[in-house]
PDB file of C-alpha atoms in Angstrom:
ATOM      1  CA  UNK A   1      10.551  30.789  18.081  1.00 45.00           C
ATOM      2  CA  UNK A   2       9.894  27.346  19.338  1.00 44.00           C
ATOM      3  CA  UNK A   3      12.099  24.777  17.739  1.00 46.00           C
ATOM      4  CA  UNK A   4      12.588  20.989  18.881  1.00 47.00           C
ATOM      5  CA  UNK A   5      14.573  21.787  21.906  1.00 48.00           C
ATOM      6  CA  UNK A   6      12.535  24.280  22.836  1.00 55.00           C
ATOM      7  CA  UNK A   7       8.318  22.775  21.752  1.00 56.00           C
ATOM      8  CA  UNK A   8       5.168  25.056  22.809  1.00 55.00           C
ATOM      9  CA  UNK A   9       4.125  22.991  26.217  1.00 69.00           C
ATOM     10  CA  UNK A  10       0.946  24.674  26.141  1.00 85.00           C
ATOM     11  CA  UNK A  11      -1.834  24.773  23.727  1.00 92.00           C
ATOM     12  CA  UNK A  12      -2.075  27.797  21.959  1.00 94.00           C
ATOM     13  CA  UNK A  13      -6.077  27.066  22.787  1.00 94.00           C
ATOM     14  CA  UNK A  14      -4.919  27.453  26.133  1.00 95.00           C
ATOM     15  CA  UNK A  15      -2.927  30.685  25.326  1.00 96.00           C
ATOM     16  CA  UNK A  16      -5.464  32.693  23.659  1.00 96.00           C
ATOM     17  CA  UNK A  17      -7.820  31.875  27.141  1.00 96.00           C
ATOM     18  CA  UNK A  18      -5.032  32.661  29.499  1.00 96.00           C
ATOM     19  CA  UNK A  19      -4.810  36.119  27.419  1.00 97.00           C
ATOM     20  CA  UNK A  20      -8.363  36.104  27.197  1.00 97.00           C
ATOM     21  CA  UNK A  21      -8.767  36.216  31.162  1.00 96.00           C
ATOM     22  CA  UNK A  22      -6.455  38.608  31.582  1.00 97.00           C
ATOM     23  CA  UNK A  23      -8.617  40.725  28.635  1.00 97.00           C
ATOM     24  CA  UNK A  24     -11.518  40.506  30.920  1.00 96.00           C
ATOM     25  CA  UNK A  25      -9.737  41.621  34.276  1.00 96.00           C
ATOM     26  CA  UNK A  26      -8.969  44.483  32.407  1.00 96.00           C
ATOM     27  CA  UNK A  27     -11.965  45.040  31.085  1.00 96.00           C
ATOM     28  CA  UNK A  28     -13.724  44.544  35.012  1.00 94.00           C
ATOM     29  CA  UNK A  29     -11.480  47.789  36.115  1.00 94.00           C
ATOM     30  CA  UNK A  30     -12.471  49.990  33.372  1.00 94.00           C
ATOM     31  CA  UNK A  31     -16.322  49.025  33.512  1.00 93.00           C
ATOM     32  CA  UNK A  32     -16.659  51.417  36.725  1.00 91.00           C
ATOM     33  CA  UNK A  33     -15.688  54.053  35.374  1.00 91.00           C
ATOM     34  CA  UNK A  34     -18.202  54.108  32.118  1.00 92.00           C
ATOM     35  CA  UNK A  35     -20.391  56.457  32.275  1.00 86.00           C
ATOM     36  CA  UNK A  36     -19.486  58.751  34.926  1.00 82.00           C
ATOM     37  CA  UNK A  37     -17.683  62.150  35.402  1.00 74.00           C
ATOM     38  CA  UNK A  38     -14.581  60.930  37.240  1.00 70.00           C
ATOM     39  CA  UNK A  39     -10.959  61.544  36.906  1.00 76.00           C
ATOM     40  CA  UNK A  40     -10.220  59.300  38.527  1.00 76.00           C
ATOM     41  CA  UNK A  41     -10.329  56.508  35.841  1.00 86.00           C
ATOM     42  CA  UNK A  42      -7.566  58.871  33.935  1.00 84.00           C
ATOM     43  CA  UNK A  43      -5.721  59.510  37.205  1.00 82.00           C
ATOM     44  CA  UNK A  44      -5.390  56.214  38.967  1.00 82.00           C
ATOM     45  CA  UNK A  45      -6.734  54.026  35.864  1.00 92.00           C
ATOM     46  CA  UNK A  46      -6.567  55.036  32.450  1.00 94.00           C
ATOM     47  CA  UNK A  47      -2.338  55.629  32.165  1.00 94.00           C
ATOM     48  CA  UNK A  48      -1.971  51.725  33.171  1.00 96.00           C
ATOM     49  CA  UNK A  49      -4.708  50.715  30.982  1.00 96.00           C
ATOM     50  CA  UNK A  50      -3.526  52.903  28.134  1.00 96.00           C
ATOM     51  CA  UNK A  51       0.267  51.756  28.487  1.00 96.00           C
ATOM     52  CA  UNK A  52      -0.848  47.714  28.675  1.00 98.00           C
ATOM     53  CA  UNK A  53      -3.267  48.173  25.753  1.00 98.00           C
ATOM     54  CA  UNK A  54      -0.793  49.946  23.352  1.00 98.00           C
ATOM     55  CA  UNK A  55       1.770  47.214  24.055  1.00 98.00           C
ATOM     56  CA  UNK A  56      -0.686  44.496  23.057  1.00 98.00           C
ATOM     57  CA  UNK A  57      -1.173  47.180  19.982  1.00 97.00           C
ATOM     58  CA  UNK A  58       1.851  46.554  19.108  1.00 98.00           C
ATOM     59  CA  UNK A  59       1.616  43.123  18.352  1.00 98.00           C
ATOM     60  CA  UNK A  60      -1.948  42.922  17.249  1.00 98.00           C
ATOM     61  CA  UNK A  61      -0.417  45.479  13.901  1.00 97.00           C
ATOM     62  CA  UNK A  62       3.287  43.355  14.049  1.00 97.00           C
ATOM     63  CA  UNK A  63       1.397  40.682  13.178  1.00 97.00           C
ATOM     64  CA  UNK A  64      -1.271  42.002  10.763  1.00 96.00           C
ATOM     65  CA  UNK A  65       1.283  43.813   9.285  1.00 97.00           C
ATOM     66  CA  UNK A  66       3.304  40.419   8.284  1.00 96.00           C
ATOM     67  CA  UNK A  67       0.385  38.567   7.083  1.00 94.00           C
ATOM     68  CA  UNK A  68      -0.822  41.909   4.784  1.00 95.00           C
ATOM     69  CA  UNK A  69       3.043  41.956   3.469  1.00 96.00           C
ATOM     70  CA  UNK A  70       3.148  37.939   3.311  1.00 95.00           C
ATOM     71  CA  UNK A  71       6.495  37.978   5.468  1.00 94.00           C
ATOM     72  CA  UNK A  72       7.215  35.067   7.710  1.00 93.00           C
ATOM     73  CA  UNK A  73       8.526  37.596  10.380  1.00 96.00           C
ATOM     74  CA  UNK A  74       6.675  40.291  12.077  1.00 96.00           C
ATOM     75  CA  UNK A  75       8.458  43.316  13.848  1.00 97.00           C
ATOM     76  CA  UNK A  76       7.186  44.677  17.424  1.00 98.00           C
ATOM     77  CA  UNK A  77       8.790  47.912  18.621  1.00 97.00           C
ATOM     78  CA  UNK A  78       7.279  48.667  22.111  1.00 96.00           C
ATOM     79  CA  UNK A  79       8.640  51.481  22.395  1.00 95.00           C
ATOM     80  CA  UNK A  80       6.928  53.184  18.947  1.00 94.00           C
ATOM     81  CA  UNK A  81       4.067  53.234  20.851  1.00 92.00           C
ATOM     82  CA  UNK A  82       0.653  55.550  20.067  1.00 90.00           C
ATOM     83  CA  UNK A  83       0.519  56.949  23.760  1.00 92.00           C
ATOM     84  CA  UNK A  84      -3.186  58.261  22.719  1.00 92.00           C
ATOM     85  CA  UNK A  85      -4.310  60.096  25.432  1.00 92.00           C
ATOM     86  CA  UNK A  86      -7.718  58.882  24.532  1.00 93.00           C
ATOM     87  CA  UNK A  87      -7.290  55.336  25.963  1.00 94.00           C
ATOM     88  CA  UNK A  88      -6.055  56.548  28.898  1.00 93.00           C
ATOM     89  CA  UNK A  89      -9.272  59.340  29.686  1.00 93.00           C
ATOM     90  CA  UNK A  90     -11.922  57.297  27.737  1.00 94.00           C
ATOM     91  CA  UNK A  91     -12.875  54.453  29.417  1.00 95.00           C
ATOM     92  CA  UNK A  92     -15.209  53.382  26.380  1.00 95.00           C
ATOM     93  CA  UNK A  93     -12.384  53.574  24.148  1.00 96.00           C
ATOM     94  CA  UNK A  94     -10.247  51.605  26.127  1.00 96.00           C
ATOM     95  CA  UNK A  95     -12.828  48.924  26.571  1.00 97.00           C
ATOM     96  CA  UNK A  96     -13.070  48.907  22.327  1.00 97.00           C
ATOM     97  CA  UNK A  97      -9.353  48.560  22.129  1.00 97.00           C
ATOM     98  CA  UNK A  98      -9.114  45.334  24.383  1.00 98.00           C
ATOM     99  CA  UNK A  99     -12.412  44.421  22.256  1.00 97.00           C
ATOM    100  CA  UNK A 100      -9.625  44.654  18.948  1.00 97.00           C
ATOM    101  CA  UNK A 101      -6.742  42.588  21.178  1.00 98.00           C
ATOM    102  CA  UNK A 102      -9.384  40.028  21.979  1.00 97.00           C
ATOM    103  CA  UNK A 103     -10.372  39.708  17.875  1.00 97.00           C
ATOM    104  CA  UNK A 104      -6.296  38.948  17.310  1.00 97.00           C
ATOM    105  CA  UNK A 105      -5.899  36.788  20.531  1.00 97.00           C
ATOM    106  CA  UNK A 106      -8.367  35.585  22.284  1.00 95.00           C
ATOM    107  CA  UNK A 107     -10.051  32.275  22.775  1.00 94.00           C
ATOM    108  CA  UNK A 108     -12.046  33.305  19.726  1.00 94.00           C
ATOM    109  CA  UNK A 109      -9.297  34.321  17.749  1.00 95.00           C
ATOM    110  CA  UNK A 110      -8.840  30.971  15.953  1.00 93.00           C
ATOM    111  CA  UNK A 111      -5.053  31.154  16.597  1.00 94.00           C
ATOM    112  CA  UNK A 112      -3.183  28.109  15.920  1.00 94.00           C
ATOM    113  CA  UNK A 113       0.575  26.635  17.152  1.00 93.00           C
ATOM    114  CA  UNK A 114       1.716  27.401  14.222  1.00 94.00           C
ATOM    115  CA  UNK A 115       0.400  30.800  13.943  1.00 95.00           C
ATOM    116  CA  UNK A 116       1.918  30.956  17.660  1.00 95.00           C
ATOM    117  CA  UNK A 117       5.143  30.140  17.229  1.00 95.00           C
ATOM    118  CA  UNK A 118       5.170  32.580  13.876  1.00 96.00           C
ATOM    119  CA  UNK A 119       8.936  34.404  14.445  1.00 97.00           C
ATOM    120  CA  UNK A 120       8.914  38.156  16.016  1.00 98.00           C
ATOM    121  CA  UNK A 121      11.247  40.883  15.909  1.00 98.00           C
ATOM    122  CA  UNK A 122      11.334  42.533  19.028  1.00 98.00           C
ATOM    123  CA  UNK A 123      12.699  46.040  18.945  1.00 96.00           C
ATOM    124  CA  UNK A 124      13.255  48.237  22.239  1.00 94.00           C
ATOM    125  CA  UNK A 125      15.253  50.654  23.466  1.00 95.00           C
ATOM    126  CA  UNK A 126      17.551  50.555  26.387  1.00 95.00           C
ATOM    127  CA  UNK A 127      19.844  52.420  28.533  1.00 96.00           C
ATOM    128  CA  UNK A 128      19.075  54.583  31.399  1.00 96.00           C
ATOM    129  CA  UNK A 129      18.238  57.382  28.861  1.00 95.00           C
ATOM    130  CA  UNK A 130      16.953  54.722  26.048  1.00 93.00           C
ATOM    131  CA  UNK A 131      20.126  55.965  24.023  1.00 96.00           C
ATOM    132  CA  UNK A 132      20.601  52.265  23.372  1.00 96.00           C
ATOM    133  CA  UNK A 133      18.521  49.902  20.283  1.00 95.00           C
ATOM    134  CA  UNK A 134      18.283  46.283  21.074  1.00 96.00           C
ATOM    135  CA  UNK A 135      16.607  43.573  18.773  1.00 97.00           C
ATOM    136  CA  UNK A 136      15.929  40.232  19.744  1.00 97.00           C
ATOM    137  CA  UNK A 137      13.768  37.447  17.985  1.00 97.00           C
ATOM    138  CA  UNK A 138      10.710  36.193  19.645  1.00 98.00           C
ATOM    139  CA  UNK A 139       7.384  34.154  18.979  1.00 97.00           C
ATOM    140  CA  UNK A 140       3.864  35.432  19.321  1.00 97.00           C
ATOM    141  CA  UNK A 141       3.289  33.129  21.820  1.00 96.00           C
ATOM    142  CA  UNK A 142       6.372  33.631  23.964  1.00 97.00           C
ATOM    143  CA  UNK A 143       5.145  37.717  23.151  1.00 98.00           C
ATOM    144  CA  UNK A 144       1.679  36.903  24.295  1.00 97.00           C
ATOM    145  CA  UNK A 145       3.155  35.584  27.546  1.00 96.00           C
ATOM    146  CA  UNK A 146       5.750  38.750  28.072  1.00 97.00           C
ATOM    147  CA  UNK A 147       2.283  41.154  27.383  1.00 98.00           C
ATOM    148  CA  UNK A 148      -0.052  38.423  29.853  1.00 97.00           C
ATOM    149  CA  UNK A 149       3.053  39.143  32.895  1.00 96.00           C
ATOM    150  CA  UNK A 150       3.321  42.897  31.670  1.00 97.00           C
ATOM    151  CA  UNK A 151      -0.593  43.321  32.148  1.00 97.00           C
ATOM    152  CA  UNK A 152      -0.542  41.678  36.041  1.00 96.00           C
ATOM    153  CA  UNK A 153       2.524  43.762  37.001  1.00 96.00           C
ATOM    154  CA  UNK A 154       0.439  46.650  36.542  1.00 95.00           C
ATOM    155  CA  UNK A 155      -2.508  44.860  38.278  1.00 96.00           C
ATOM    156  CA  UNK A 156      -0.536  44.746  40.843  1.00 94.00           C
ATOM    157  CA  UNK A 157      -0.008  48.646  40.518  1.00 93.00           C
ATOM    158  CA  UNK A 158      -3.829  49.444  40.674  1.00 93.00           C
ATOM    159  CA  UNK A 159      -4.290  46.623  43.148  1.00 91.00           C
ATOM    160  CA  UNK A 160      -2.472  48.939  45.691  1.00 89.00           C
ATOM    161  CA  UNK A 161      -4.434  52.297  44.489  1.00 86.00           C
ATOM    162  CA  UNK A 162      -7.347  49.904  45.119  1.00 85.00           C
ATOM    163  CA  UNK A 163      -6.360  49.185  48.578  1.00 87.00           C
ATOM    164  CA  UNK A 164      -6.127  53.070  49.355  1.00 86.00           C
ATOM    165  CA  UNK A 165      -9.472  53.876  48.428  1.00 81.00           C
ATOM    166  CA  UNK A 166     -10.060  51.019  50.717  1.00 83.00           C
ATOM    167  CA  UNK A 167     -11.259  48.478  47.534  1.00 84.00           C
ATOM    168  CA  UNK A 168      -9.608  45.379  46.236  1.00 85.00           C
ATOM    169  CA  UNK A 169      -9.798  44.029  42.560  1.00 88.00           C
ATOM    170  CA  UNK A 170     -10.115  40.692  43.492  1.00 85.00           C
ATOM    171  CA  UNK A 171      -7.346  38.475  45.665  1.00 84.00           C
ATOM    172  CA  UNK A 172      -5.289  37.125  43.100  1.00 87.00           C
ATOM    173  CA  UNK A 173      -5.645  40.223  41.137  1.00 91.00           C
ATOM    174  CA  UNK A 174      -2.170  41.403  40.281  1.00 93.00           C
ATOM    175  CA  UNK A 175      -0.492  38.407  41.600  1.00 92.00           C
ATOM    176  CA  UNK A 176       1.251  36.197  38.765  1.00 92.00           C
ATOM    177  CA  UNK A 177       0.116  32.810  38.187  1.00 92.00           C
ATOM    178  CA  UNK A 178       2.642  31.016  39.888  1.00 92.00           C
ATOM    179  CA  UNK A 179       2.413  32.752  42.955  1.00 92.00           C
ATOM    180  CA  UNK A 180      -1.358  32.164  43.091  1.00 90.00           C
ATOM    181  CA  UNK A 181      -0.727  28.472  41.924  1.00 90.00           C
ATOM    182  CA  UNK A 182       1.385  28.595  45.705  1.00 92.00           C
ATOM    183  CA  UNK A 183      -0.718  29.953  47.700  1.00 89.00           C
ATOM    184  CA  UNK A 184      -3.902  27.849  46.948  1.00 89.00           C
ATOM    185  CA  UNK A 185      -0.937  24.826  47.523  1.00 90.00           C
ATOM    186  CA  UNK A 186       0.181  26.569  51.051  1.00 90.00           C
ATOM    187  CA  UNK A 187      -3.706  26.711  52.077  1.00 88.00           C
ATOM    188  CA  UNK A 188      -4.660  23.095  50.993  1.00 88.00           C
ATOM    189  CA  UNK A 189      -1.656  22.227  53.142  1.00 88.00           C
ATOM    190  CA  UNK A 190      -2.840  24.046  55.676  1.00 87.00           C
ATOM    191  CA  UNK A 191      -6.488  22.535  56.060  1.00 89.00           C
ATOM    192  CA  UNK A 192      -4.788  18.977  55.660  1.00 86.00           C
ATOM    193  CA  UNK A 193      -2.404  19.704  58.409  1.00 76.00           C
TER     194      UNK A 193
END
């Protein structure tokens, strides 16, 4: 939760577009696949898109959940996950499921700061043999920014089985922010030099 050491730097305006973007580039790797007879959208595709959707899932129904039950907390377990093989063979389905996360969080979504910074209960399992339970408290916006990194480390994953087939996603496709932030610095440096 954000608190007065701690205050929300961004906009949660800007949040909800951030997530939105990253929506879309998801949404752009599926598209391909509709419509065709192709395993390869549940071989190289669908288990990434089905594991990133599930875990923005999870907070989409944490936080429906607390407003349907009126409490000021919501609870996220990623690890209770669906795992619906669905998502992860049906391209259309997957593309209806970001459709839902965009609804919660989007730039359409109408979320506010203080919806943002509305406390989380983050539940997941540790352990090299997830024998262990953690908890932790969060904020949907510090969540939102956990699932936004979570989706482009697995960009980065299909950015490789991209570069196999001999394709790319895009060149800052699975490269964090930051690291694309510093490299369009390094290049302007470059030309200037």
């Amino acid at each position: 939760m954000t608190t007065n050491q701690t205050p929300m730097l961004g906009t949660a305006a800007q949040l909800c577009d951030y997530t939105s973007a990253i929506l879309a580039q998801m949404t752009g790797v599926i598209e391909p696949y509709v419509g065709i007879k192709s395993a390869d959208y549940a071989a190289h595709v669908g288990a990434h898109m089905r594991h990133i959707i599930e875990h923005y899932d999870t907070l989409v129904m944490a936080v429906a959940m607390s407003h349907t039950a009126g409490t000021p907390i919501c609870v996220a377990d990623y690890d209770a996950r669906e795992r619906n093989l669905e998502v992860e063979t049906n391209p259309l389905e997957a593309i209806r499921r970001i459709r839902v996360v965009a609804d919660a969080f989007g730039a359409s979504s109408g979320m506010t700061s203080p919806a943002m910074e509305q406390g989380v209960q983050v539940h997941v399992r540790g352990g090299l043999n997830g024998e262990l339970d953690f908890c932790t408290l969060s904020s949907v916006a510090r969540e939102l920014m956990f699932l936004n990194s979570h989706a482009t480390h697995h960009f980065a994953i299909l950015q490789g089985y991209a570069r196999e087939r001999g394709q790319t996603l895009g060149a800052g496709f699975g490269k964090a922010p930051a690291t694309v932030a510093y490299e369009q610095q390094l290049n302007k440096q470059q030309v200037a030099a």
